[in-house]
Amino acid sequence: MQFCSLQFLIFLFLFLLIYFLVPKKIRKYWLLIANFLFYLSWDYKYVIILMLIIVVSYLTGFFISKAQKKKPILIAGITSCLLILISFKYSRMLYEGFHEIMHINIDVMKDFILPIGISFYTFMAISYMIDVYRDRDVCEKNICIYMLYLSFFPYILCGPIERSKHMFTQFRNLDKEKVFNYERITSAGLLFVWGCFQKLVISERLSLLVDEVFQNYHKYGATAVITAVIMYSIQIYCDFSSYSNIAIAISKLIGIDIMNNFSTPYFSRNIAVFWRRWHISLSSWIRDYLYIPLGGNRCGKFRKYMNTLLVFMISGLWHGANITYIVWGFLHGIYQIISNVVRPVKQKIEKTCKFRIDTFGYHLFEIIITYLFVCIAWLFFRANSITQAVDMLVRIVTRWDPWSLFDQSIYTWGLDRNEFGIAVIAILVLLIVDLIKYKHQNEIISLIKKQPILFRWLIYIALIAAVIVLGEYGPDFNAHNFIYTAY
Amino acid sequence: MKKLIRMICLLIAIVAVWFMLNSILQFKSEDGIDQMRAFYKQEKNTIDVLFLGSSHTYCNVNTGLLWDEYGITGFDLDGPEQPFWNNYYYMKEALKYQKPKVIVLDVFVPGVYKDDFQGEHWMMYNIYGMKWSRERIEAQKVSSVEGNFFKRLIPFISEHNRYQDVNKEDFVYSNHTINYKGFDPREGIEVLNRPDISMIDERTPLSNKAETYYRKIIELAEEENIPLVVVNPPFVVSEDAQKVYNYVFDIAIEKQVPYLDYNKMYDEVGIDFNYDMAEWSHLNRSGNEKFTRHLGKYLVDHYSLENHKGNPKYESWNIDSDIQKQDNARYKLSNTWIFNEYLSQLKNENYLSIITIRGNNDLLKLTEENKLQLRNIGITDDVFVNGATIIYEYGTVKTIDEEEFEVYLERNKADFVVSRKYNEFRDEFNTVFMKDQECFINQNGINIAVYDKYLDRVVDIVGFVINEDMRVIRE
């Protein structure tokens, strides 16, 4: 059951209806049932694996809170969870590796299953166990609350990777929320529709061009490849942030706040800032549970750089069992290291040449440079293999064909003239929204709410109309899953 | 409370916008959908003969002619390649609103299309015209391949993709009115071999599904006490198909339902395969007139059908007939290639013709009959030789012989612009715009653009090259 589907809308409607009708004390149990129904709609086998993670992490937390020697229990718990994750997520890669190197055919491993969202809830489980290890008070004795934390349907497929402390309190207080809250419902509604706009109008539309060029890149010159990479950067941003927005919106409807996962990442002026704005829940998780325990900034420079490289490669590997993701992570690690190494030189040049660094022009220059590097990494992320990514990079350099921007061939790359026009307009809308968010520290919804009622309604209605008319959905459209559901 | 009211108002506004978008984007087609939507607009219990079936009904049964010649109030309620199960649910739906004196069921489909499930495109056209009802849901269920019921249940999910094709028709659509009776004739002529199935005696059974619904139709008619006639309109029938029809007619005999196999009645009806077929499957205008006339006579002779002509309650059938006649005139005009005949048709009271005579035309090339016809629409020999633009509108002639001019007209809230201009190199630029459409064939000779005020459309754009033996140029 995808978020942007009729089935989900019906599910959500029924869920909310019952949620607000049942006695407040029963709400959390109904939410738990709904979580499992939602996850069951994918595959019953996935529920078994989820339950396995829940049991292992819950018991680990419980025993840590009671034990004198906590460390061995923590290690056992984390190892068990990681083993489950690895055996389901990376078994294909391991199998293929065996097959390639040893020429061994292991039949039992042919029927792999990859439980959707496993990376997200396993990381949440690990963070919980570490949190209990660090502070026994975090331990949640109520299994129902703990199950709600790991299985909460708005974020189970694609995150955000929430923290236990933040969620436990909210789940415990579910019975204290008011049934009807106008402000909450309109904010959630707007965010929900905006998420649908990002997914159905922008992301799904751009995927037509991106898929065409990436699948048939041999046919295309530099302009098409560059366009496809840029479009992919927007596609993945819209796809992932749309999921987060919808998740936040649904949670808001029942009075639960979950963390923001994106904060205008493409307006970042350097790679470090980009990672504070892109997939915030994952980067902060890696920082808190991996980078800092490894020594963080407190060790020597070499060690720090090695740690940086390692955590980014792990971040890449987290996305999937493919060498392209590891290279993507490696590139981001390298960007960070280079950025750190050249920073003093850059500052010296800026000072010597008396650059006006606090100007719009200079900031824009930094944003563009950062964006270009991020795009190069996206090329590896999206490509099916390193060879393909390198081939495409080579084409950018050797098959220079700027005329194809003017000779109508742009309309043969998967989007016809009208569709391309709609895509460009939708991207402009996205740009405006992100600019406003950038200027107002993400407070766009409260900004809209300060506007006169007619203007506000116009925004709501225009957005809904755009989604239902221009959205790429329905039986005649080959819809894509949210990209991050695969991770 | 104030906030709750505000939210309700917002929801109402959103629903209103959705309805507006839905009405713009919904499928509009004379292949099934329009018939059902127009059916709902009919006054209760005014339809005497309900025609159910496929395109063989809505292309072949001319409701205007049935009205003109017999005063029958008929309605073609059918869809493209519509199978018996859809016929059945159309019938059930129809009987909620009408109590026809007789129902005519066309049985063309099972002989040619034997699948138990239609392609999704036609399936939508056979269902989306219906209002939401139990019948519609059941029709959808029985038409959908297992597991696909929800896929096409909500039309907007399929229709929203039409945003690229939206045009004026989507905002102002004339077929969803009481005046539309479902008839959608095919045009053109295809010369075909006359089939001979007189020797085919074998039977091929229907599929279980088709037979079940065929029998259900017969039983429903019995229950409702409405006489049913089974008809197979003329077409280029194959031997295989006829074997199925033999089986279909056997069931009709078994159930004591009268049937008419028009593929065995070509001579009786006068169907000429050199002239009366639009293609192998459908009759053209000439063919459908012959077929309708015969079927109408049969119905009048065998059932007590009242002639409603003159009764103001049935005025919409008069309008339907007028539309058909005017559409027939349009078809005739746009298929006329002889100069004199063409000019004589311009006298139609609904036409506005803009005639531009340009170039050096030789008067000697005209026959006396040509000259007479030209004079009849206000074009004298002098005007012919010197060139001019004539605006001819049923009895009124406006001749414009200035070297440069620009004339604006307005009919049915549509704009018409006729002009002639020269640039500094003495190049001539003629313009004829009718309803936002460029209607000028830039040809030496006589160029004619004809607008029909009744149909509210440009019906023909033609050029006669006088100096080349009246060669005809058409867009």
Short mmCIF file of N, CA, C and O in Angstrom, two decimals, chain A residues 345-447:
data_model
loop_
_atom_site.label_atom_id
_atom_site.label_comp_id
_atom_site.label_asym_id
_atom_site.label_seq_id
_atom_site.Cartn_x
_atom_site.Cartn_y
_atom_site.Cartn_z
N VAL A 345 43.15 27.16 2.85
CA VAL A 345 43.65 27.75 1.60
C VAL A 345 42.58 28.66 1.02
O VAL A 345 42.85 29.80 0.59
N LYS A 346 41.34 28.15 1.03
CA LYS A 346 40.22 28.91 0.47
C LYS A 346 40.06 30.24 1.24
O LYS A 346 39.92 31.32 0.64
N GLN A 347 40.15 30.13 2.57
CA GLN A 347 39.98 31.34 3.38
C GLN A 347 41.10 32.35 3.11
O GLN A 347 40.86 33.55 3.06
N LYS A 348 42.27 31.81 2.87
CA LYS A 348 43.42 32.68 2.61
C LYS A 348 43.22 33.41 1.28
O LYS A 348 43.44 34.62 1.17
N ILE A 349 42.77 32.65 0.26
CA ILE A 349 42.54 33.26 -1.05
C ILE A 349 41.45 34.33 -0.94
O ILE A 349 41.60 35.43 -1.48
N GLU A 350 40.40 33.98 -0.22
CA GLU A 350 39.30 34.94 -0.06
C GLU A 350 39.79 36.24 0.58
O GLU A 350 39.41 37.33 0.18
N LYS A 351 40.68 36.05 1.56
CA LYS A 351 41.18 37.22 2.28
C LYS A 351 42.12 38.03 1.40
O LYS A 351 42.00 39.26 1.30
N THR A 352 43.04 37.31 0.73
CA THR A 352 44.02 37.98 -0.10
C THR A 352 43.36 38.73 -1.26
O THR A 352 43.69 39.87 -1.56
N CYS A 353 42.45 38.04 -1.91
CA CYS A 353 41.79 38.65 -3.09
C CYS A 353 40.65 39.57 -2.69
O CYS A 353 40.00 40.16 -3.53
N LYS A 354 40.43 39.68 -1.39
CA LYS A 354 39.36 40.53 -0.86
C LYS A 354 38.00 40.23 -1.49
O LYS A 354 37.30 41.12 -1.98
N PHE A 355 37.69 38.95 -1.56
CA PHE A 355 36.36 38.56 -2.07
C PHE A 355 35.30 39.05 -1.11
O PHE A 355 35.50 38.98 0.12
N ARG A 356 34.21 39.50 -1.66
CA ARG A 356 33.09 39.88 -0.79
C ARG A 356 32.27 38.62 -0.50
O ARG A 356 31.35 38.29 -1.23
N ILE A 357 32.70 37.95 0.56
CA ILE A 357 32.11 36.62 0.78
C ILE A 357 30.70 36.67 1.38
O ILE A 357 29.99 35.69 1.35
N ASP A 358 30.32 37.80 1.91
CA ASP A 358 28.96 37.88 2.48
C ASP A 358 27.98 38.50 1.51
O ASP A 358 27.12 39.29 1.89
N THR A 359 28.16 38.18 0.27
CA THR A 359 27.23 38.74 -0.74
C THR A 359 26.39 37.62 -1.33
O THR A 359 26.77 36.44 -1.27
N PHE A 360 25.28 38.00 -1.92
CA PHE A 360 24.38 37.03 -2.56
C PHE A 360 25.11 36.28 -3.67
O PHE A 360 25.01 35.05 -3.79
N GLY A 361 25.89 37.03 -4.46
CA GLY A 361 26.59 36.44 -5.61
C GLY A 361 27.54 35.34 -5.16
O GLY A 361 27.58 34.25 -5.75
N TYR A 362 28.28 35.61 -4.08
CA TYR A 362 29.26 34.63 -3.60
C TYR A 362 28.56 33.39 -3.01
O TYR A 362 28.95 32.26 -3.25
N HIS A 363 27.48 33.66 -2.28
CA HIS A 363 26.72 32.54 -1.70
C HIS A 363 26.15 31.67 -2.81
O HIS A 363 26.19 30.44 -2.74
N LEU A 364 25.63 32.34 -3.84
CA LEU A 364 25.05 31.60 -4.97
C LEU A 364 26.11 30.73 -5.64
O LEU A 364 25.88 29.56 -5.97
N PHE A 365 27.31 31.31 -5.77
CA PHE A 365 28.42 30.59 -6.37
C PHE A 365 28.73 29.32 -5.55
O PHE A 365 28.86 28.22 -6.09
N GLU A 366 28.76 29.49 -4.25
CA GLU A 366 29.05 28.34 -3.35
C GLU A 366 27.93 27.28 -3.46
O GLU A 366 28.21 26.08 -3.50
N ILE A 367 26.70 27.77 -3.52
CA ILE A 367 25.56 26.84 -3.61
C ILE A 367 25.65 26.02 -4.90
O ILE A 367 25.47 24.80 -4.91
N ILE A 368 25.97 26.73 -6.00
CA ILE A 368 26.03 26.04 -7.30
C ILE A 368 27.15 24.99 -7.30
O ILE A 368 26.97 23.86 -7.76
N ILE A 369 28.31 25.39 -6.78
CA ILE A 369 29.44 24.45 -6.75
C ILE A 369 29.09 23.21 -5.91
O ILE A 369 29.29 22.06 -6.33
N THR A 370 28.50 23.46 -4.75
CA THR A 370 28.11 22.33 -3.88
C THR A 370 27.12 21.43 -4.61
O THR A 370 27.23 20.20 -4.62
N TYR A 371 26.14 22.08 -5.26
CA TYR A 371 25.10 21.32 -5.97
C TYR A 371 25.72 20.46 -7.08
O TYR A 371 25.34 19.29 -7.27
N LEU A 372 26.71 21.03 -7.78
CA LEU A 372 27.35 20.27 -8.87
C LEU A 372 28.02 19.00 -8.33
O LEU A 372 27.88 17.92 -8.91
N PHE A 373 28.71 19.15 -7.22
CA PHE A 373 29.37 17.98 -6.63
C PHE A 373 28.35 16.94 -6.16
O PHE A 373 28.54 15.74 -6.33
N VAL A 374 27.27 17.45 -5.58
CA VAL A 374 26.22 16.53 -5.12
C VAL A 374 25.65 15.77 -6.33
O VAL A 374 25.41 14.56 -6.28
N CYS A 375 25.49 16.49 -7.45
CA CYS A 375 24.93 15.87 -8.66
C CYS A 375 25.85 14.77 -9.20
O CYS A 375 25.38 13.72 -9.65
N ILE A 376 27.16 15.05 -9.17
CA ILE A 376 28.10 14.03 -9.66
C ILE A 376 27.93 12.75 -8.83
O ILE A 376 27.90 11.63 -9.35
N ALA A 377 27.79 12.95 -7.53
CA ALA A 377 27.61 11.76 -6.66
C ALA A 377 26.27 11.08 -6.96
O ALA A 377 26.18 9.85 -6.97
N TRP A 378 25.24 11.88 -7.25
CA TRP A 378 23.93 11.28 -7.59
C TRP A 378 24.02 10.41 -8.83
O TRP A 378 23.31 9.42 -8.96
N LEU A 379 24.89 10.82 -9.76
CA LEU A 379 25.05 10.04 -10.99
C LEU A 379 25.45 8.61 -10.64
O LEU A 379 24.91 7.64 -11.18
N PHE A 380 26.37 8.47 -9.69
CA PHE A 380 26.79 7.13 -9.26
C PHE A 380 25.67 6.41 -8.52
O PHE A 380 25.49 5.22 -8.63
N PHE A 381 24.95 7.18 -7.73
CA PHE A 381 23.87 6.62 -6.92
C PHE A 381 22.79 6.01 -7.81
O PHE A 381 22.26 4.94 -7.53
N ARG A 382 22.47 6.71 -8.91
CA ARG A 382 21.36 6.27 -9.77
C ARG A 382 21.79 5.20 -10.79
O ARG A 382 20.98 4.35 -11.19
N ALA A 383 23.06 5.24 -11.19
CA ALA A 383 23.52 4.32 -12.23
C ALA A 383 23.43 2.87 -11.75
O ALA A 383 23.49 2.59 -10.56
N ASN A 384 23.27 1.99 -12.73
CA ASN A 384 23.17 0.56 -12.36
C ASN A 384 24.53 -0.04 -12.03
O ASN A 384 24.60 -1.08 -11.38
N SER A 385 25.56 0.58 -12.55
CA SER A 385 26.91 0.05 -12.28
C SER A 385 27.90 1.19 -12.36
O SER A 385 27.60 2.27 -12.89
N ILE A 386 29.08 0.93 -11.83
CA ILE A 386 30.13 1.95 -11.89
C ILE A 386 30.49 2.23 -13.35
O ILE A 386 30.71 3.37 -13.74
N THR A 387 30.51 1.18 -14.16
CA THR A 387 30.85 1.36 -15.58
C THR A 387 29.87 2.33 -16.23
O THR A 387 30.27 3.23 -16.97
N GLN A 388 28.58 2.13 -15.92
CA GLN A 388 27.59 3.02 -16.52
C GLN A 388 27.83 4.47 -16.06
O GLN A 388 27.81 5.40 -16.87
N ALA A 389 28.08 4.65 -14.78
CA ALA A 389 28.29 6.00 -14.26
C ALA A 389 29.50 6.65 -14.93
O ALA A 389 29.44 7.81 -15.35
N VAL A 390 30.57 5.88 -15.06
CA VAL A 390 31.78 6.42 -15.69
C VAL A 390 31.50 6.74 -17.16
O VAL A 390 31.86 7.80 -17.66
N ASP A 391 30.82 5.82 -17.85
CA ASP A 391 30.47 6.05 -19.26
C ASP A 391 29.68 7.34 -19.41
O ASP A 391 29.91 8.12 -20.33
N MET A 392 28.74 7.55 -18.49
CA MET A 392 27.91 8.74 -18.59
C MET A 392 28.73 10.00 -18.33
O MET A 392 28.55 11.02 -18.99
N LEU A 393 29.65 9.89 -17.37
CA LEU A 393 30.53 11.05 -17.11
C LEU A 393 31.38 11.36 -18.34
O LEU A 393 31.56 12.52 -18.70
N VAL A 394 31.86 10.29 -18.96
CA VAL A 394 32.69 10.47 -20.17
C VAL A 394 31.86 11.13 -21.27
O VAL A 394 32.32 12.03 -21.98
N ARG A 395 30.63 10.74 -21.38
CA ARG A 395 29.76 11.33 -22.41
C ARG A 395 29.54 12.82 -22.16
O ARG A 395 29.44 13.60 -23.09
N ILE A 396 29.48 13.18 -20.89
CA ILE A 396 29.29 14.60 -20.58
C ILE A 396 30.46 15.41 -21.15
O ILE A 396 30.30 16.52 -21.64
N VAL A 397 31.63 14.81 -21.10
CA VAL A 397 32.82 15.53 -21.57
C VAL A 397 33.00 15.40 -23.09
O VAL A 397 33.33 16.37 -23.77
N THR A 398 32.73 14.22 -23.61
CA THR A 398 33.09 13.99 -25.02
C THR A 398 31.95 14.19 -26.02
O THR A 398 32.19 14.37 -27.20
N ARG A 399 30.71 14.12 -25.57
CA ARG A 399 29.58 14.25 -26.51
C ARG A 399 28.85 15.57 -26.30
O ARG A 399 27.67 15.60 -26.00
N TRP A 400 29.57 16.64 -26.44
CA TRP A 400 29.02 17.96 -26.16
C TRP A 400 28.03 18.36 -27.26
O TRP A 400 28.37 18.46 -28.42
N ASP A 401 26.79 18.58 -26.90
CA ASP A 401 25.77 18.90 -27.93
C ASP A 401 24.74 19.92 -27.42
O ASP A 401 23.55 19.61 -27.29
N PRO A 402 25.18 21.13 -27.15
CA PRO A 402 24.25 22.13 -26.58
C PRO A 402 23.07 22.45 -27.49
O PRO A 402 22.04 22.91 -27.01
N TRP A 403 23.22 22.19 -28.79
CA TRP A 403 22.13 22.50 -29.72
C TRP A 403 20.86 21.69 -29.44
O TRP A 403 19.78 22.11 -29.79
N SER A 404 21.04 20.55 -28.78
CA SER A 404 19.83 19.74 -28.54
C SER A 404 18.86 20.42 -27.56
O SER A 404 17.72 20.00 -27.43
N LEU A 405 19.33 21.48 -26.90
CA LEU A 405 18.42 22.26 -26.07
C LEU A 405 17.47 23.09 -26.94
O LEU A 405 16.42 23.51 -26.49
N PHE A 406 17.88 23.33 -28.18
CA PHE A 406 17.11 24.25 -29.02
C PHE A 406 16.42 23.59 -30.21
O PHE A 406 15.54 24.16 -30.81
N ASP A 407 16.86 22.37 -30.55
CA ASP A 407 16.31 21.77 -31.78
C ASP A 407 15.17 20.78 -31.49
O ASP A 407 14.94 19.86 -32.27
N GLN A 408 14.49 20.96 -30.39
CA GLN A 408 13.31 20.17 -30.01
C GLN A 408 13.65 18.75 -29.56
O GLN A 408 12.76 18.02 -29.13
N SER A 409 14.92 18.34 -29.68
CA SER A 409 15.19 16.95 -29.31
C SER A 409 15.01 16.72 -27.81
O SER A 409 14.81 15.59 -27.37
N ILE A 410 15.02 17.79 -27.05
CA ILE A 410 14.79 17.68 -25.60
C ILE A 410 13.44 17.02 -25.30
O ILE A 410 13.26 16.36 -24.28
N TYR A 411 12.50 17.18 -26.25
CA TYR A 411 11.16 16.62 -26.03
C TYR A 411 11.07 15.14 -26.41
O TYR A 411 10.01 14.55 -26.39
N THR A 412 12.20 14.58 -26.78
CA THR A 412 12.19 13.14 -27.09
C THR A 412 12.88 12.33 -25.99
O THR A 412 13.13 11.14 -26.15
N TRP A 413 13.19 13.00 -24.90
CA TRP A 413 13.92 12.30 -23.82
C TRP A 413 12.98 11.72 -22.77
O TRP A 413 13.38 11.53 -21.62
N GLY A 414 11.76 11.47 -23.15
CA GLY A 414 10.84 10.84 -22.18
C GLY A 414 9.67 11.72 -21.80
O GLY A 414 8.68 11.24 -21.27
N LEU A 415 9.81 13.03 -22.02
CA LEU A 415 8.71 13.95 -21.72
C LEU A 415 8.42 14.78 -22.96
O LEU A 415 9.34 15.39 -23.51
N ASP A 416 7.16 14.78 -23.41
CA ASP A 416 6.86 15.60 -24.59
C ASP A 416 6.79 17.07 -24.18
O ASP A 416 6.99 17.42 -23.02
N ARG A 417 6.51 17.93 -25.15
CA ARG A 417 6.57 19.37 -24.91
C ARG A 417 5.69 19.79 -23.72
O ARG A 417 6.13 20.52 -22.82
N ASN A 418 4.45 19.31 -23.70
CA ASN A 418 3.53 19.70 -22.63
C ASN A 418 4.00 19.19 -21.27
O ASN A 418 3.99 19.91 -20.28
N GLU A 419 4.39 17.92 -21.26
CA GLU A 419 4.83 17.32 -20.00
C GLU A 419 6.09 18.01 -19.49
O GLU A 419 6.25 18.22 -18.28
N PHE A 420 6.97 18.34 -20.43
CA PHE A 420 8.20 19.03 -20.04
C PHE A 420 7.86 20.39 -19.44
O PHE A 420 8.42 20.81 -18.42
N GLY A 421 6.90 21.09 -20.11
CA GLY A 421 6.47 22.40 -19.62
C GLY A 421 5.90 22.30 -18.22
O GLY A 421 6.24 23.10 -17.33
N ILE A 422 5.06 21.28 -18.00
CA ILE A 422 4.47 21.10 -16.66
C ILE A 422 5.58 20.82 -15.64
O ILE A 422 5.57 21.37 -14.53
N ALA A 423 6.55 19.98 -16.06
CA ALA A 423 7.65 19.66 -15.14
C ALA A 423 8.42 20.92 -14.75
O ALA A 423 8.72 21.14 -13.57
N VAL A 424 8.70 21.77 -15.74
CA VAL A 424 9.47 23.00 -15.47
C VAL A 424 8.69 23.91 -14.52
O VAL A 424 9.24 24.44 -13.54
N ILE A 425 7.39 24.06 -14.79
CA ILE A 425 6.57 24.93 -13.92
C ILE A 425 6.52 24.36 -12.49
O ILE A 425 6.67 25.09 -11.51
N ALA A 426 6.35 23.04 -12.40
CA ALA A 426 6.28 22.41 -11.08
C ALA A 426 7.61 22.59 -10.33
O ALA A 426 7.62 22.84 -9.11
N ILE A 427 8.72 22.50 -11.06
CA ILE A 427 10.03 22.69 -10.41
C ILE A 427 10.17 24.14 -9.92
O ILE A 427 10.71 24.40 -8.85
N LEU A 428 9.64 25.07 -10.72
CA LEU A 428 9.69 26.47 -10.30
C LEU A 428 8.89 26.67 -9.01
O LEU A 428 9.31 27.40 -8.11
N VAL A 429 7.74 26.00 -8.93
CA VAL A 429 6.93 26.08 -7.70
C VAL A 429 7.74 25.54 -6.52
O VAL A 429 7.80 26.14 -5.44
N LEU A 430 8.40 24.41 -6.76
CA LEU A 430 9.23 23.80 -5.72
C LEU A 430 10.34 24.76 -5.28
O LEU A 430 10.61 24.93 -4.09
N LEU A 431 10.95 25.40 -6.28
CA LEU A 431 12.04 26.34 -6.00
C LEU A 431 11.53 27.50 -5.14
O LEU A 431 12.18 27.89 -4.16
N ILE A 432 10.35 28.02 -5.51
CA ILE A 432 9.79 29.15 -4.74
C ILE A 432 9.51 28.72 -3.30
O ILE A 432 9.86 29.41 -2.35
N VAL A 433 8.90 27.54 -3.16
CA VAL A 433 8.57 27.05 -1.81
C VAL A 433 9.85 26.87 -1.00
O VAL A 433 9.93 27.29 0.17
N ASP A 434 10.87 26.29 -1.63
CA ASP A 434 12.12 26.07 -0.91
C ASP A 434 12.82 27.38 -0.56
O ASP A 434 13.44 27.51 0.50
N LEU A 435 12.71 28.35 -1.47
CA LEU A 435 13.31 29.66 -1.19
C LEU A 435 12.64 30.30 0.02
O LEU A 435 13.31 30.85 0.90
N ILE A 436 11.30 30.18 0.07
CA ILE A 436 10.57 30.75 1.21
C ILE A 436 10.97 30.02 2.49
O ILE A 436 11.22 30.63 3.53
N LYS A 437 11.06 28.68 2.37
CA LYS A 437 11.47 27.90 3.56
C LYS A 437 12.87 28.31 4.01
O LYS A 437 13.14 28.44 5.20
N TYR A 438 13.74 28.51 3.05
CA TYR A 438 15.13 28.89 3.34
C TYR A 438 15.18 30.23 4.07
O TYR A 438 15.90 30.40 5.04
N LYS A 439 14.35 31.14 3.58
CA LYS A 439 14.33 32.49 4.16
C LYS A 439 13.67 32.50 5.54
O LYS A 439 14.00 33.32 6.38
N HIS A 440 12.67 31.62 5.72
CA HIS A 440 11.88 31.68 6.96
C HIS A 440 12.08 30.46 7.85
O HIS A 440 11.18 30.08 8.60
N GLN A 441 13.23 29.85 7.77
CA GLN A 441 13.56 28.71 8.64
C GLN A 441 12.45 27.66 8.69
O GLN A 441 11.94 27.30 9.75
N ASN A 442 12.02 27.22 7.49
CA ASN A 442 11.05 26.13 7.36
C ASN A 442 9.64 26.46 7.85
O ASN A 442 8.81 25.58 7.99
N GLU A 443 9.39 27.73 8.14
CA GLU A 443 8.09 28.06 8.72
C GLU A 443 7.08 28.43 7.64
O GLU A 443 6.32 29.38 7.80
N ILE A 444 7.08 27.72 6.54
CA ILE A 444 6.22 28.12 5.43
C ILE A 444 4.73 27.95 5.76
O ILE A 444 3.90 28.77 5.37
N ILE A 445 4.41 26.89 6.50
CA ILE A 445 2.98 26.66 6.79
C ILE A 445 2.43 27.77 7.68
O ILE A 445 1.37 28.32 7.42
N SER A 446 3.20 28.14 8.69
CA SER A 446 2.70 29.22 9.55
C SER A 446 2.65 30.53 8.77
O SER A 446 1.80 31.38 9.02
N LEU A 447 3.56 30.67 7.80
CA LEU A 447 3.55 31.87 6.95
C LEU A 447 2.27 31.90 6.11
O LEU A 447 1.60 32.94 5.99
#
